[in-house]
């Protein structure tokens, strides 16, 4: 793992790319780690988790510093989406006790103080899944706020419908009848998805359901599904633009009250990586219109950085198929808005 990190940061430095260091362990990574490590880390009591991972982050930063790679770090954070952690009540817990939230905040602040003392040249961030997060959870000594806003994710609800609810029996064809025309005839049973994780700690039930749904997509139905999603986006385009604007305004409002002067970053957002075979987003003028609007909102509200779109990993074909679209969104965020030549991109 250290070798891979060093390689990543070496290439980042060569190309003047900045890296955000973060841990997703208690959200996703434990799905994949070996049983011994999983048992050890999930067995840590809450009061030890922040400092345990802070010390691990400290070792990572020291390893980079020893190799003259510390300057590739844009900022670092102990946990990704700390407000969605199971130990704070999960994403759905809207009213946990104030005492519990304050205890988490104090643990977070202690760990951030430890890191800030050890690495005075690095900014240490708070990372939340939403701008309208719980104020009592926000550490007052965070030096960056990494806000997430999936303002375009709801476009997929026209397909997912109510199938994510734990009260829906996916073994009953009647439950998925409204979208059956998009699914394979030889369905992988929902129980098979659950069985594939046998012996592992549970994950959010709706993720099992999403895995089941997209695993069972019929490739021949993809064009129709993409038309459905595109029509939904075009019909509600003003709503999705407003969601992006609202998120920017909310982040500034909360930041100014609790973390005045701290830089804001949109570290995750836009849509949802449902299935790599679905390519309708980047081929849609409406999609790029919305993400450009969002980039303008982040810029106008003083955000320090922002992701251009949901998926822009090195394996993403958009780098080769629509590079000018990505460049334009980036230029919009930087306040340089070149006119897009007509005919360069189409659906």
C-alpha positions as a Python dict, from the first residue, in 0.01 Angstrom:
ca = {
    (1, 'X'): (0, 0, 0),
    (2, 'X'): (284, 239, 82),
    (3, 'X'): (449, 164, -251),
    (4, 'X'): (125, 242, -435),
    (5, 'X'): (79, 568, -242),
    (6, 'X'): (436, 677, -316),
    (7, 'X'): (390, 594, -685),
    (8, 'X'): (64, 791, -698),
    (9, 'X'): (217, 1096, -532),
    (10, 'X'): (531, 1077, -746),
    (11, 'X'): (324, 1089, -1063),
    (12, 'X'): (104, 1362, -911),
    (13, 'X'): (408, 1577, -842),
    (14, 'X'): (538, 1523, -1195),
    (15, 'X'): (212, 1651, -1342),
    (16, 'X'): (136, 1918, -1079),
    (17, 'X'): (-170, 1734, -951),
    (18, 'X'): (-281, 1778, -590),
    (19, 'X'): (-404, 1489, -375),
    (20, 'X'): (-665, 1484, -97),
    (21, 'X'): (-580, 1224, 166),
    (22, 'X'): (-883, 1068, 333),
    (23, 'X'): (-1008, 744, 487),
    (24, 'X'): (-1335, 582, 382),
    (25, 'X'): (-1280, 290, 616),
    (26, 'X'): (-1597, 295, 825),
    (27, 'X'): (-1815, 382, 524),
    (28, 'X'): (-1696, 146, 250),
    (29, 'X'): (-1343, 13, 281),
    (30, 'X'): (-1431, -247, 542),
    (31, 'X'): (-1637, -423, 274),
    (32, 'X'): (-1307, -534, 120),
    (33, 'X'): (-1046, -568, 396),
    (34, 'X'): (-954, -909, 535),
    (35, 'X'): (-1148, -1048, 828),
    (36, 'X'): (-872, -1000, 1086),
    (37, 'X'): (-824, -631, 1005),
    (38, 'X'): (-1198, -576, 981),
    (39, 'X'): (-1252, -730, 1324),
    (40, 'X'): (-973, -519, 1471),
    (41, 'X'): (-1086, -183, 1334),
    (42, 'X'): (-1459, -233, 1373),
    (43, 'X'): (-1382, -351, 1726),
    (44, 'X'): (-1223, -19, 1820),
    (45, 'X'): (-1445, 172, 2062),
    (46, 'X'): (-1567, 509, 1936),
    (47, 'X'): (-1343, 704, 2170),
    (48, 'X'): (-1032, 552, 2006),
    (49, 'X'): (-1127, 566, 1638),
    (50, 'X'): (-1045, 928, 1554),
    (51, 'X'): (-702, 925, 1716),
    (52, 'X'): (-620, 579, 1576),
    (53, 'X'): (-680, 701, 1220),
    (54, 'X'): (-515, 1037, 1292),
    (55, 'X'): (-198, 855, 1394),
    (56, 'X'): (-218, 649, 1077),
    (57, 'X'): (-256, 967, 871),
    (58, 'X'): (42, 1114, 1058),
    (59, 'X'): (255, 815, 950),
    (60, 'X'): (141, 855, 589),
    (61, 'X'): (232, 1224, 589),
    (62, 'X'): (572, 1147, 741),
    (63, 'X'): (637, 888, 472),
    (64, 'X'): (556, 1144, 203),
    (65, 'X'): (766, 1409, 372),
    (66, 'X'): (1068, 1177, 386),
    (67, 'X'): (1038, 1131, 9),
    (68, 'X'): (994, 1503, -68),
    (69, 'X'): (632, 1444, -176),
    (70, 'X'): (450, 1637, 96),
    (71, 'X'): (379, 1929, -138),
    (72, 'X'): (136, 1720, -346),
    (73, 'X'): (-112, 1716, -55),
    (74, 'X'): (-390, 1970, -109),
    (75, 'X'): (-531, 1889, 235),
    (76, 'X'): (-597, 1583, 448),
    (77, 'X'): (-895, 1457, 646),
    (78, 'X'): (-936, 1181, 903),
    (79, 'X'): (-1265, 1042, 773),
    (80, 'X'): (-1476, 1085, 461),
    (81, 'X'): (-1838, 1191, 530),
    (82, 'X'): (-1804, 1184, 905),
    (83, 'X'): (-2168, 1293, 941),
    (84, 'X'): (-2281, 967, 777),
    (85, 'X'): (-2079, 735, 997),
    (86, 'X'): (-2254, 440, 1155),
    (87, 'X'): (-2111, 544, 1492),
    (88, 'X'): (-2287, 878, 1472),
    (89, 'X'): (-2615, 709, 1376),
    (90, 'X'): (-2579, 673, 1000),
    (91, 'X'): (-2699, 894, 719),
    (92, 'X'): (-3064, 866, 818),
    (93, 'X'): (-3028, 967, 1185),
    (94, 'X'): (-3180, 1315, 1183),
    (95, 'X'): (-3205, 1373, 1556),
    (96, 'X'): (-2928, 1200, 1752),
    (97, 'X'): (-2871, 1336, 2100),
    (98, 'X'): (-2679, 1660, 2133),
    (99, 'X'): (-2455, 1497, 2392),
    (100, 'X'): (-2357, 1218, 2153),
    (101, 'X'): (-2278, 1461, 1872),
    (102, 'X'): (-2072, 1681, 2101),
    (103, 'X'): (-1873, 1381, 2219),
    (104, 'X'): (-1791, 1294, 1856),
    (105, 'X'): (-1698, 1655, 1781),
    (106, 'X'): (-1458, 1669, 2078),
    (107, 'X'): (-1289, 1347, 1968),
    (108, 'X'): (-1258, 1488, 1615),
    (109, 'X'): (-1115, 1816, 1744),
    (110, 'X'): (-859, 1635, 1960),
    (111, 'X'): (-739, 1433, 1662),
    (112, 'X'): (-722, 1742, 1438),
    (113, 'X'): (-519, 1925, 1703),
    (114, 'X'): (-276, 1632, 1713),
    (115, 'X'): (-228, 1643, 1336),
    (116, 'X'): (-209, 2023, 1319),
    (117, 'X'): (69, 2027, 1577),
    (118, 'X'): (264, 1758, 1392),
    (119, 'X'): (219, 1907, 1043),
    (120, 'X'): (192, 2284, 1050),
    (121, 'X'): (225, 2309, 671),
    (122, 'X'): (-79, 2089, 596),
    (123, 'X'): (-446, 2189, 614),
    (124, 'X'): (-672, 1938, 790),
    (125, 'X'): (-1033, 1918, 678),
    (126, 'X'): (-1383, 1833, 787),
    (127, 'X'): (-1561, 1614, 529),
    (128, 'X'): (-1942, 1592, 524),
    (129, 'X'): (-2198, 1434, 294),
    (130, 'X'): (-2408, 1750, 284),
    (131, 'X'): (-2383, 2123, 338),
    (132, 'X'): (-2680, 2122, 572),
    (133, 'X'): (-2509, 1898, 823),
    (134, 'X'): (-2555, 1880, 1201),
    (135, 'X'): (-2387, 2187, 1359),
    (136, 'X'): (-2303, 2005, 1681),
    (137, 'X'): (-2091, 1760, 1480),
    (138, 'X'): (-1867, 2022, 1315),
    (139, 'X'): (-1517, 2047, 1468),
    (140, 'X'): (-1440, 2413, 1523),
    (141, 'X'): (-1070, 2367, 1446),
    (142, 'X'): (-1113, 2232, 1091),
    (143, 'X'): (-901, 2426, 840),
    (144, 'X'): (-1096, 2322, 528),
    (145, 'X'): (-1455, 2210, 484),
    (146, 'X'): (-1493, 1943, 215),
    (147, 'X'): (-1865, 1961, 135),
    (148, 'X'): (-2044, 1704, -82),
    (149, 'X'): (-2350, 1776, -293),
    (150, 'X'): (-2509, 1512, -515),
    (151, 'X'): (-2754, 1758, -662),
    (152, 'X'): (-2804, 1542, -975),
    (153, 'X'): (-2838, 1202, -809),
    (154, 'X'): (-3221, 1225, -786),
    (155, 'X'): (-3243, 1203, -1165),
    (156, 'X'): (-3204, 825, -1124),
    (157, 'X'): (-3511, 793, -905),
    (158, 'X'): (-3726, 772, -1216),
    (159, 'X'): (-3566, 431, -1265),
    (160, 'X'): (-3486, 324, -908),
    (161, 'X'): (-3833, 434, -794),
    (162, 'X'): (-3905, 298, -445),
    (163, 'X'): (-3692, -15, -478),
    (164, 'X'): (-3433, 108, -229),
    (165, 'X'): (-3672, 80, 65),
    (166, 'X'): (-3603, -205, 307),
    (167, 'X'): (-3976, -288, 312),
    (168, 'X'): (-3970, -385, -58),
    (169, 'X'): (-3941, -760, -126),
    (170, 'X'): (-3716, -793, -431),
    (171, 'X'): (-3792, -1163, -455),
    (172, 'X'): (-4147, -1066, -559),
    (173, 'X'): (-4174, -972, -931),
    (174, 'X'): (-4460, -739, -846),
    (175, 'X'): (-4216, -519, -652),
    (176, 'X'): (-4006, -440, -958),
    (177, 'X'): (-4279, -469, -1220),
    (178, 'X'): (-4260, -94, -1315),
    (179, 'X'): (-3898, -138, -1433),
    (180, 'X'): (-3902, -503, -1537),
    (181, 'X'): (-3873, -409, -1903),
    (182, 'X'): (-3519, -286, -1830),
    (183, 'X'): (-3409, -606, -1654),
    (184, 'X'): (-3265, -934, -1772),
    (185, 'X'): (-3488, -1238, -1787),
    (186, 'X'): (-3232, -1448, -1600),
    (187, 'X'): (-3224, -1226, -1292),
    (188, 'X'): (-2953, -1268, -1032),
    (189, 'X'): (-3161, -1319, -716),
    (190, 'X'): (-3142, -1055, -447),
    (191, 'X'): (-3049, -1326, -198),
    (192, 'X'): (-2741, -1405, -408),
    (193, 'X'): (-2624, -1046, -358),
    (194, 'X'): (-2672, -1080, 16),
    (195, 'X'): (-2500, -1420, 20),
    (196, 'X'): (-2197, -1276, -158),
    (197, 'X'): (-2129, -1072, 154),
    (198, 'X'): (-2190, -1360, 396),
    (199, 'X'): (-1980, -1333, 707),
    (200, 'X'): (-1900, -968, 643),
    (201, 'X'): (-2032, -672, 842),
    (202, 'X'): (-2357, -534, 701),
    (203, 'X'): (-2363, -233, 472),
    (204, 'X'): (-2649, 5, 411),
    (205, 'X'): (-2934, -205, 278),
    (206, 'X'): (-3008, 28, -13),
    (207, 'X'): (-2658, -38, -153),
    (208, 'X'): (-2733, -410, -179),
    (209, 'X'): (-3048, -310, -364),
    (210, 'X'): (-2864, -82, -605),
    (211, 'X'): (-2610, -355, -673),
    (212, 'X'): (-2895, -596, -748),
    (213, 'X'): (-3075, -349, -974),
    (214, 'X'): (-2782, -246, -1191),
    (215, 'X'): (-2633, -597, -1196),
    (216, 'X'): (-2958, -709, -1358),
    (217, 'X'): (-2981, -444, -1630),
    (218, 'X'): (-3051, -585, -1974),
    (219, 'X'): (-2788, -445, -2215),
    (220, 'X'): (-3050, -436, -2491),
    (221, 'X'): (-3266, -205, -2276),
    (222, 'X'): (-2990, 49, -2218),
    (223, 'X'): (-3093, 290, -2497),
    (224, 'X'): (-3449, 311, -2367),
    (225, 'X'): (-3328, 361, -2009),
    (226, 'X'): (-3089, 634, -2118),
    (227, 'X'): (-3374, 812, -2298),
    (228, 'X'): (-3586, 790, -1982),
    (229, 'X'): (-3309, 940, -1769),
    (230, 'X'): (-3233, 1214, -2021),
    (231, 'X'): (-3599, 1312, -2045),
    (232, 'X'): (-3617, 1331, -1667),
    (233, 'X'): (-3313, 1559, -1657),
    (234, 'X'): (-3439, 1785, -1934),
    (235, 'X'): (-3784, 1808, -1776),
    (236, 'X'): (-3644, 1905, -1436),
    (237, 'X'): (-3329, 2090, -1539),
    (238, 'X'): (-3415, 2407, -1348),
    (239, 'X'): (-3477, 2205, -1033),
    (240, 'X'): (-3135, 2041, -1049),
    (241, 'X'): (-2965, 2373, -1113),
    (242, 'X'): (-3142, 2518, -812),
    (243, 'X'): (-3026, 2223, -598),
    (244, 'X'): (-2665, 2306, -683),
    (245, 'X'): (-2714, 2674, -604),
    (246, 'X'): (-2889, 2593, -278),
    (247, 'X'): (-2602, 2367, -169),
    (248, 'X'): (-2349, 2642, -232),
    (249, 'X'): (-2556, 2896, -37),
    (250, 'X'): (-2612, 2655, 251),
    (251, 'X'): (-2242, 2574, 279),
    (252, 'X'): (-2148, 2941, 293),
    (253, 'X'): (-2417, 3011, 552),
    (254, 'X'): (-2303, 2730, 785),
    (255, 'X'): (-1934, 2801, 725),
    (256, 'X'): (-1971, 3170, 809),
    (257, 'X'): (-2145, 3084, 1134),
    (258, 'X'): (-1924, 2802, 1260),
    (259, 'X'): (-1597, 2807, 1062),
    (260, 'X'): (-1552, 3170, 951),
    (261, 'X'): (-1288, 3214, 683),
    (262, 'X'): (-1229, 2842, 630),
    (263, 'X'): (-1195, 2743, 261),
    (264, 'X'): (-1482, 2547, 108),
    (265, 'X'): (-1426, 2259, -135),
    (266, 'X'): (-1686, 2061, -329),
    (267, 'X'): (-1504, 1729, -298),
    (268, 'X'): (-1781, 1497, -419),
    (269, 'X'): (-2090, 1566, -613),
    (270, 'X'): (-2311, 1599, -911),
    (271, 'X'): (-2458, 1264, -1005),
    (272, 'X'): (-2417, 897, -925),
    (273, 'X'): (-2201, 626, -1083),
    (274, 'X'): (-2483, 379, -1137),
    (275, 'X'): (-2343, 162, -1414),
    (276, 'X'): (-2033, 221, -1625),
    (277, 'X'): (-2227, 112, -1934),
    (278, 'X'): (-2465, 407, -1900),
    (279, 'X'): (-2311, 691, -2100),
    (280, 'X'): (-2606, 924, -2143),
    (281, 'X'): (-2479, 1195, -1907),
    (282, 'X'): (-2164, 1298, -2089),
    (283, 'X'): (-2344, 1279, -2424),
    (284, 'X'): (-2618, 1513, -2305),
    (285, 'X'): (-2612, 1890, -2358),
    (286, 'X'): (-2850, 1925, -2063),
    (287, 'X'): (-2609, 1741, -1833),
    (288, 'X'): (-2319, 1969, -1922),
    (289, 'X'): (-2546, 2272, -1886),
    (290, 'X'): (-2624, 2171, -1528),
    (291, 'X'): (-2265, 2095, -1424),
    (292, 'X'): (-2149, 2423, -1578),
    (293, 'X'): (-2418, 2604, -1379),
    (294, 'X'): (-2296, 2427, -1064),
    (295, 'X'): (-1931, 2519, -1134),
    (296, 'X'): (-2039, 2881, -1167),
    (297, 'X'): (-2225, 2857, -836),
    (298, 'X'): (-1919, 2716, -657),
    (299, 'X'): (-1703, 2993, -802),
    (300, 'X'): (-1949, 3272, -720),
    (301, 'X'): (-1975, 3150, -361),
    (302, 'X'): (-1599, 3151, -314),
    (303, 'X'): (-1525, 2779, -318),
    (304, 'X'): (-1153, 2700, -315),
    (305, 'X'): (-1193, 2388, -530),
    (306, 'X'): (-1461, 2168, -687),
    (307, 'X'): (-1502, 1843, -877),
    (308, 'X'): (-1613, 1893, -1234),
    (309, 'X'): (-1838, 1588, -1247),
    (310, 'X'): (-1906, 1265, -1061),
    (311, 'X'): (-1667, 1031, -1238),
    (312, 'X'): (-1350, 1155, -1399),
    (313, 'X'): (-1119, 868, -1313),
    (314, 'X'): (-842, 773, -1555),
    (315, 'X'): (-1057, 490, -1695),
    (316, 'X'): (-1341, 729, -1782),
    (317, 'X'): (-1387, 758, -2162),
    (318, 'X'): (-1492, 1123, -2123),
    (319, 'X'): (-1124, 1225, -2122),
    (320, 'X'): (-1099, 1111, -2485),
    (321, 'X'): (-1454, 1157, -2610),
    (322, 'X'): (-1539, 1500, -2463),
    (323, 'X'): (-1220, 1664, -2334),
    (324, 'X'): (-1341, 2009, -2438),
    (325, 'X'): (-1647, 1967, -2214),
    (326, 'X'): (-1431, 1896, -1910),
    (327, 'X'): (-1202, 2184, -2000),
    (328, 'X'): (-1497, 2417, -2029),
    (329, 'X'): (-1638, 2323, -1687),
    (330, 'X'): (-1295, 2377, -1536),
    (331, 'X'): (-1268, 2714, -1710),
    (332, 'X'): (-1611, 2814, -1580),
    (333, 'X'): (-1500, 2740, -1224),
    (334, 'X'): (-1183, 2945, -1280),
    (335, 'X'): (-1386, 3236, -1417),
    (336, 'X'): (-1270, 3185, -1775),
    (337, 'X'): (-1570, 3090, -1987),
    (338, 'X'): (-1474, 3029, -2351),
    (339, 'X'): (-1759, 2999, -2596),
    (340, 'X'): (-1820, 2639, -2695),
    (341, 'X'): (-1791, 2592, -3070),
    (342, 'X'): (-2116, 2471, -3220),
    (343, 'X'): (-2114, 2115, -3340),
    (344, 'X'): (-1831, 2005, -3113),
    (345, 'X'): (-2055, 1793, -2893),
    (346, 'X'): (-2394, 1640, -2929),
    (347, 'X'): (-2616, 1385, -2759),
}
